[in-house]
Short mmCIF file of C-alpha atoms in Angstrom, two decimals:
data_model
loop_
_atom_site.label_atom_id
_atom_site.label_comp_id
_atom_site.label_asym_id
_atom_site.label_seq_id
_atom_site.Cartn_x
_atom_site.Cartn_y
_atom_site.Cartn_z
CA MET A 1435 32.74 55.07 36.88
CA ILE A 1436 33.15 51.69 36.93
CA SER A 1437 35.68 49.94 35.23
CA SER A 1438 36.23 46.49 33.63
CA LYS A 1439 38.39 45.03 36.14
CA ASP A 1440 35.99 45.62 39.19
CA THR A 1441 34.85 42.97 40.70
CA VAL A 1442 30.62 42.58 41.21
CA ARG A 1443 31.37 43.83 44.86
CA THR A 1444 33.59 46.70 43.86
CA ALA A 1445 31.13 48.00 41.65
CA ILE A 1446 28.21 47.50 43.59
CA ILE A 1447 29.67 49.44 46.29
CA LYS A 1448 30.96 52.37 43.83
CA ALA A 1449 27.23 52.21 42.37
CA LYS A 1450 25.72 52.54 45.68
CA SER A 1451 27.97 55.50 46.72
CA LYS A 1452 26.63 57.31 43.88
CA ARG A 1453 22.96 56.26 44.51
CA VAL A 1454 22.72 54.09 41.05
CA TYR A 1455 20.72 51.63 41.31
CA ILE A 1456 20.23 48.39 39.10
CA GLU A 1457 16.92 48.23 37.05
CA GLY A 1458 15.03 45.05 35.70
CA ASN A 1459 15.58 41.84 35.91
CA PHE A 1460 18.78 41.21 35.86
CA VAL A 1461 19.06 42.51 39.26
CA LYS A 1462 16.82 39.02 40.28
CA LEU A 1463 20.31 37.10 38.88
CA LEU A 1464 22.53 38.43 41.53
CA ALA A 1465 23.22 35.48 43.90
CA LYS A 1466 22.22 36.40 47.72
CA SER A 1467 25.34 38.15 49.37
CA THR A 1468 26.78 37.58 53.12
CA ASP A 1469 28.00 41.24 52.53
CA PRO A 1470 25.62 43.84 54.31
CA ASP A 1471 26.42 46.30 52.46
CA VAL A 1472 26.10 44.42 49.23
CA LYS A 1473 22.74 42.83 50.67
CA GLU A 1474 21.37 46.02 51.29
CA TYR A 1475 22.54 48.02 47.94
CA VAL A 1476 20.38 44.40 46.27
CA GLU A 1477 17.55 45.08 48.28
CA GLU A 1478 17.21 48.76 47.44
CA CYS A 1479 17.60 47.68 44.00
CA LYS A 1480 14.84 45.58 43.53
CA ARG A 1481 12.46 47.63 45.97
CA ARG A 1482 13.11 50.27 43.81
CA ASP A 1483 12.67 47.99 40.44
CA ARG A 1484 9.45 46.68 41.92
CA ALA A 1485 7.90 50.20 42.87
CA SER A 1486 8.98 51.65 39.36
CA ARG A 1487 7.60 48.60 37.57
CA ARG A 1488 4.12 48.73 39.41
CA LYS A 1489 4.04 52.47 38.57
CA ARG A 1490 4.35 51.92 35.09
CA LEU A 1491 2.05 48.98 35.30
CA ASP A 1492 -0.69 51.15 36.59
CA ILE A 1493 -0.11 54.14 34.07
CA THR A 1494 -0.06 51.20 31.37
CA LYS A 1495 -3.25 50.18 32.79
CA GLN A 1496 -4.80 53.68 32.82
CA VAL A 1497 -3.82 54.29 29.34
CA GLN A 1498 -5.12 51.17 27.99
CA LYS A 1499 -8.23 51.72 29.97
CA GLN A 1500 -8.35 55.30 28.04
CA ASN A 1501 -7.80 54.05 25.05
CA LYS A 1502 -10.34 51.21 25.60
CA GLU A 1503 -12.64 53.99 26.12
CA LEU A 1504 -11.75 56.02 23.05
CA GLU A 1505 -12.57 52.93 20.97
CA GLU A 1506 -15.70 52.77 22.72
CA ALA A 1507 -16.66 56.71 21.92
CA ALA A 1508 -15.49 55.85 18.39
CA VAL A 1509 -18.19 53.23 18.09
CA VAL A 1510 -20.73 55.43 20.16
CA LYS A 1511 -20.06 58.20 17.59
CA GLU A 1512 -20.22 56.24 14.46
CA ALA A 1513 -23.48 54.96 15.61
CA LEU A 1514 -24.82 58.45 16.63
CA VAL A 1515 -23.65 59.56 12.64
CA ILE A 1516 -25.47 56.80 11.52
CA GLU A 1517 -28.49 57.45 13.17
CA LEU A 1518 -28.23 61.53 12.47
CA GLN A 1519 -27.79 60.35 8.85
CA ASN A 1520 -31.25 58.13 8.89
CA ALA A 1521 -32.98 61.05 10.78
CA LEU A 1522 -31.56 63.67 8.04
CA ASP A 1523 -32.98 61.02 4.66
CA GLU A 1524 -36.22 60.54 6.71
CA ALA A 1525 -36.91 64.21 6.99
CA LYS A 1526 -35.58 64.87 3.64
CA THR A 1527 -38.09 62.41 2.15
CA LEU A 1528 -40.97 63.91 4.96
CA ARG A 1529 -39.94 67.37 3.18
CA ASP A 1530 -40.50 65.78 -0.40
CA GLU A 1531 -43.55 64.44 0.70
CA ALA A 1532 -44.70 67.97 2.20
CA VAL A 1533 -43.78 69.38 -0.39
CA GLU A 1534 -45.18 67.33 -3.35
CA ASP A 1535 -48.51 67.53 -0.96
CA LEU A 1536 -48.57 71.05 -0.88
CA GLU A 1537 -48.19 71.43 -4.60
CA LEU A 1538 -51.15 68.60 -5.32
CA MET A 1539 -53.05 70.95 -2.96
CA GLN A 1540 -52.35 74.38 -4.86
CA LYS A 1541 -53.12 72.63 -8.05
CA ARG A 1542 -56.57 71.34 -6.54
CA THR A 1543 -56.88 75.05 -5.60
CA GLN A 1544 -56.43 75.94 -9.05
CA TYR A 1545 -58.52 73.19 -10.57
CA GLU A 1546 -61.16 74.36 -7.99
CA LEU A 1547 -61.04 77.94 -9.20
CA ILE A 1548 -60.93 77.36 -12.69
CA GLY A 1549 -63.91 74.52 -12.55
CA THR A 1550 -65.80 78.11 -10.34
CA ILE A 1551 -64.48 80.43 -13.04
CA VAL A 1552 -65.85 78.19 -15.89
CA LYS A 1553 -69.08 77.70 -14.38
CA VAL A 1554 -69.82 80.80 -13.48
CA ALA A 1555 -68.71 82.03 -17.08
CA LEU A 1556 -70.67 79.20 -18.79
CA TRP A 1557 -74.23 80.23 -16.52
CA VAL A 1558 -73.32 84.08 -17.73
CA ILE A 1559 -72.63 82.97 -21.43
CA VAL A 1560 -76.09 80.78 -20.98
CA GLY A 1561 -78.09 83.31 -18.98
CA VAL A 1562 -77.53 86.05 -21.29
CA GLY A 1563 -77.97 83.47 -24.54
CA VAL A 1564 -81.32 82.75 -23.18
CA LEU A 1565 -82.40 86.36 -22.25
CA THR A 1566 -81.52 87.74 -25.30
CA THR A 1567 -83.35 84.76 -27.47
CA ALA A 1568 -86.40 85.31 -24.99
CA MET A 1569 -86.54 89.05 -25.50
CA TYR A 1570 -85.84 88.17 -29.48
CA GLY A 1571 -88.57 85.38 -29.22
CA TRP A 1572 -90.51 87.95 -27.14
CA ALA A 1573 -90.39 90.64 -30.39
CA ILE A 1574 -91.61 88.10 -33.08
CA ALA A 1575 -94.39 86.93 -31.20
CA SER A 1576 -95.61 90.59 -30.37
CA GLY A 1577 -94.91 91.58 -33.99
CA THR A 1578 -92.58 94.61 -32.59
CA ASP A 1579 -89.92 95.82 -34.73
CA THR A 1580 -86.99 92.94 -34.58
CA GLN A 1581 -84.57 94.40 -36.40
CA ILE A 1582 -81.97 96.17 -33.74
CA ILE A 1583 -82.91 93.12 -31.38
CA GLY A 1584 -82.19 90.64 -34.27
CA SER A 1585 -78.79 91.90 -35.07
CA THR A 1586 -78.00 92.31 -31.47
CA TRP A 1587 -79.17 88.58 -31.07
CA SER A 1588 -76.82 87.25 -33.66
CA ASN A 1589 -74.00 89.64 -32.53
CA MET A 1590 -74.38 88.45 -29.23
CA PHE A 1591 -74.36 84.27 -29.94
CA GLY A 1592 -71.60 85.04 -31.90
CA ILE A 1593 -69.53 86.51 -29.23
CA LEU A 1594 -70.95 84.13 -26.42
CA LEU A 1595 -70.25 81.03 -29.24
CA THR A 1596 -66.55 82.81 -29.81
CA ASN A 1597 -65.94 83.61 -25.98
CA ALA A 1598 -67.24 79.77 -24.57
CA PHE A 1599 -65.03 78.41 -26.97
CA SER A 1600 -62.38 80.74 -25.96
CA ILE A 1601 -63.03 79.77 -22.18
CA VAL A 1602 -62.74 76.33 -23.33
CA GLY A 1603 -59.68 76.34 -25.09
CA THR A 1604 -57.61 78.18 -22.34
CA ILE A 1605 -58.93 75.87 -19.66
CA MET A 1606 -58.00 72.81 -21.43
CA GLY A 1607 -54.73 74.60 -22.11
CA VAL A 1608 -54.26 75.21 -18.59
CA LYS A 1609 -55.01 71.75 -17.32
CA TYR A 1610 -52.36 70.36 -20.16
CA ALA A 1611 -49.87 72.33 -19.02
CA THR A 1612 -50.31 71.49 -15.31
CA GLU A 1613 -50.22 67.83 -16.18
CA LYS A 1614 -47.56 67.73 -17.83
CA ASP A 1615 -45.77 69.63 -15.05
CA MET B 1048 10.08 30.47 38.07
CA ILE B 1049 9.30 30.01 33.87
CA ASN B 1050 12.51 30.10 32.26
CA SER B 1051 11.12 31.58 29.26
CA ILE B 1052 7.54 33.09 28.57
CA LEU B 1053 6.60 33.89 24.59
CA LEU B 1054 3.47 36.61 24.33
CA ILE B 1055 1.88 36.73 20.96
CA ASP B 1056 -0.52 39.91 20.98
CA ASP B 1057 -1.32 42.28 18.25
CA GLU B 1058 -2.17 44.96 21.26
CA ASP B 1059 1.73 46.62 22.20
CA LEU B 1060 0.33 48.06 25.39
CA PHE B 1061 -0.70 44.37 26.95
CA HIS B 1062 2.93 43.44 26.16
CA LEU B 1063 4.59 46.28 28.78
CA VAL B 1064 1.30 45.25 31.57
CA PHE B 1065 2.12 41.23 30.88
CA GLU B 1066 5.60 42.05 31.39
CA ASP B 1067 5.53 44.49 34.33
CA ALA B 1068 2.89 41.72 35.67
CA CYS B 1069 5.29 38.59 35.49
CA SER B 1070 7.94 41.21 36.87
CA ILE B 1071 6.02 41.84 40.00
CA LEU B 1072 5.18 38.34 40.33
CA ASP B 1073 8.11 37.10 39.41
CA ILE B 1074 7.05 34.46 37.26
CA THR B 1075 9.62 34.63 34.40
CA LEU B 1076 13.03 36.79 33.77
CA SER B 1077 12.66 35.93 30.26
CA LEU B 1078 10.23 37.37 28.08
CA GLU B 1079 9.79 37.76 24.84
CA ALA B 1080 6.59 39.41 22.89
CA LEU B 1081 5.47 39.22 19.55
CA SER B 1082 2.75 41.30 17.70
CA SER B 1083 1.83 38.82 15.18
CA SER B 1084 1.26 35.33 14.28
CA ASP B 1085 3.33 35.39 11.34
CA GLU B 1086 6.12 36.47 13.30
CA ALA B 1087 5.71 33.83 15.79
CA ASP B 1088 5.02 31.06 13.38
CA LYS B 1089 8.46 32.20 11.77
CA LYS B 1090 10.22 31.91 15.07
CA PHE B 1091 9.10 28.11 15.49
CA LYS B 1092 10.27 27.36 12.20
CA GLU B 1093 13.40 28.18 13.01
CA TRP B 1094 13.35 25.91 16.56
CA PHE B 1095 11.97 23.20 14.95
CA PRO B 1096 12.97 20.43 15.27
CA ASP B 1097 16.12 20.25 17.54
CA ASP B 1098 15.89 23.90 18.57
CA PRO B 1099 19.53 25.01 18.00
CA HIS B 1100 20.31 27.86 20.74
CA GLY B 1101 17.96 26.66 22.44
CA GLU B 1102 15.57 29.83 22.22
CA LYS B 1103 12.42 28.28 22.28
CA PRO B 1104 10.28 29.20 25.16
CA GLU B 1105 9.20 27.26 27.57
CA CYS B 1106 5.28 28.54 27.86
CA VAL B 1107 3.94 30.42 25.17
CA PHE B 1108 0.87 33.12 25.73
CA VAL B 1109 -1.13 33.20 22.73
CA ASP B 1110 -4.05 36.30 22.24
CA LEU B 1111 -7.45 34.95 20.42
CA ASN B 1112 -7.65 37.69 18.30
CA ILE B 1113 -3.95 39.16 16.59
CA ILE B 1114 -5.17 41.58 14.13
CA GLY B 1115 -2.53 41.92 11.49
CA SER B 1116 -1.58 38.11 11.20
CA SER B 1117 -2.62 35.44 8.74
CA PHE B 1118 -3.99 32.91 11.52
CA ASP B 1119 -5.28 33.71 15.00
CA GLY B 1120 -4.20 32.37 18.17
CA ILE B 1121 -6.37 29.17 17.98
CA GLU B 1122 -4.65 28.23 14.82
CA MET B 1123 -1.15 29.30 16.48
CA VAL B 1124 -1.82 26.85 19.37
CA ARG B 1125 -2.62 24.32 16.94
CA LYS B 1126 0.34 24.80 14.88
CA ILE B 1127 2.39 24.62 17.88
CA ASN B 1128 1.21 21.55 19.31
CA PHE B 1129 0.37 19.76 16.07
CA GLU B 1130 3.53 20.98 13.64
CA TYR B 1131 5.83 22.29 15.91
CA GLY B 1132 6.53 19.36 17.96
CA ASN B 1133 4.26 20.08 21.12
CA GLY B 1134 7.42 21.03 23.36
CA CYS B 1135 6.19 24.25 25.22
CA VAL B 1136 3.72 24.74 27.65
CA VAL B 1137 0.57 26.87 25.13
CA GLY B 1138 -2.79 28.44 25.98
CA ILE B 1139 -4.83 31.71 25.34
CA ILE B 1140 -4.91 35.14 26.55
CA SER B 1141 -8.15 36.59 26.00
CA SER B 1142 -10.60 39.35 26.95
CA SER B 1143 -12.91 36.96 25.37
CA ASP B 1144 -14.52 34.17 26.95
CA ASP B 1145 -16.94 32.67 24.23
CA ASN B 1146 -17.60 28.95 25.33
CA GLN B 1147 -17.19 27.98 21.23
CA GLU B 1148 -13.64 29.47 21.04
CA ILE B 1149 -13.28 27.83 24.16
CA GLU B 1150 -13.57 24.66 23.17
CA LYS B 1151 -11.55 24.73 20.03
CA ALA B 1152 -8.79 26.12 21.86
CA LYS B 1153 -9.42 22.75 23.93
CA LYS B 1154 -9.50 21.32 20.68
CA ALA B 1155 -6.31 22.47 19.19
CA GLY B 1156 -4.50 21.44 22.32
CA ALA B 1157 -4.52 25.03 24.63
CA GLN B 1158 -3.98 23.88 28.74
CA PHE B 1159 -5.50 27.07 29.76
CA TRP B 1160 -7.57 30.14 29.22
CA ILE B 1161 -6.73 33.24 30.99
CA ILE B 1162 -9.13 36.17 30.49
CA LYS B 1163 -7.64 39.79 29.94
CA SER B 1164 -9.13 42.25 32.02
CA ASP B 1165 -7.65 45.32 33.99
CA ASP B 1166 -6.61 43.09 36.80
CA ILE B 1167 -4.48 40.52 35.32
CA GLU B 1168 -1.83 39.79 38.07
CA PRO B 1169 -4.01 37.60 40.37
CA ARG B 1170 -5.07 35.06 37.71
CA LEU B 1171 -1.66 35.53 36.50
CA GLU B 1172 -0.21 34.36 40.28
CA GLU B 1173 -2.91 31.61 40.42
CA PHE B 1174 -1.25 30.08 36.68
CA LYS B 1175 1.99 30.62 38.49
CA ASN B 1176 0.75 28.55 41.28
CA ASP B 1177 -0.35 25.89 38.58
CA TYR B 1178 2.50 25.67 36.43
CA ASP B 1179 3.71 22.88 37.07
CA GLY B 1180 0.84 21.04 36.71
CA TYR B 1181 0.81 22.22 33.11
CA LYS B 1182 4.57 21.46 32.58
CA ASP B 1183 3.94 17.81 33.40
CA LYS B 1184 0.71 17.95 31.59
CA THR B 1185 -1.37 16.51 34.68
CA ASN B 1186 -3.28 19.65 34.99
CA PRO B 1187 -6.76 19.87 33.02
CA PHE B 1188 -7.51 22.74 30.58
CA LYS B 1189 -8.60 25.59 33.16
CA ILE B 1190 -9.94 28.84 32.33
CA TYR B 1191 -8.87 31.87 34.77
CA LYS B 1192 -11.29 34.10 35.62
#
């Protein structure tokens, strides 16, 4: 071990024999020696210190570079997440619009169907009404017995009118309910 | 060789890079690194006006954007030059080369601007060669790219 009583030279020789080398800027403070042993030792210390510093510098730079790359990657990732969120929002809006369109189309189809039913039903009502009235008129004009056709006509008209109002009422109800939705 | 250097930079890894580069290039034997301009400001207050323990650095390198500090590098340079007696060589070390910031730094009294990059050693070596001119204030403002 190096003791406090040792001179710098003795300390250096002891360190050299144990292959212990001074590191850091302290070694640069040692005055140049004429003693070949000390000179050789100090040069070795400097060489080793320089080599270890160079190694540490390269590693630190590498870590610094990796950190920078990670930071950049994090920024890119964040941008991608935002972009993805925007795309998701846009997709949701488009889906909502599509659903709305589909509902509208279904409603339109329903209305068209209802319209067709109503038209057919009204034509049937009008047709039956006209036919029964014509038959009743022909019976009166020809002087034949109108008892059966007369009661049929009045019954038929009552039923047809009731059905017509019922159809109109149903249509109005359906339309009101669909509009509310 | 510069007697003592103070580095003010929030990036701890850069402290190591700077220290090793200075040692390899034999720029200085005494280097202190601080992470915030507030710490540096406190130190300069202690050293001003007569620096009782002779601790004031001979040269100061200040980062432009010191994250987590009350003020940036340019304000630090201005304080060193106009509030704490202008007694040391002071400049900016930053990865930015923004002309507006460089002009601001010049107005604040910065003597040099070193651009940080992976290869900092050649710039520090060039700075080391120019250093005497900064010390006696004969060198004009210079950007080390």
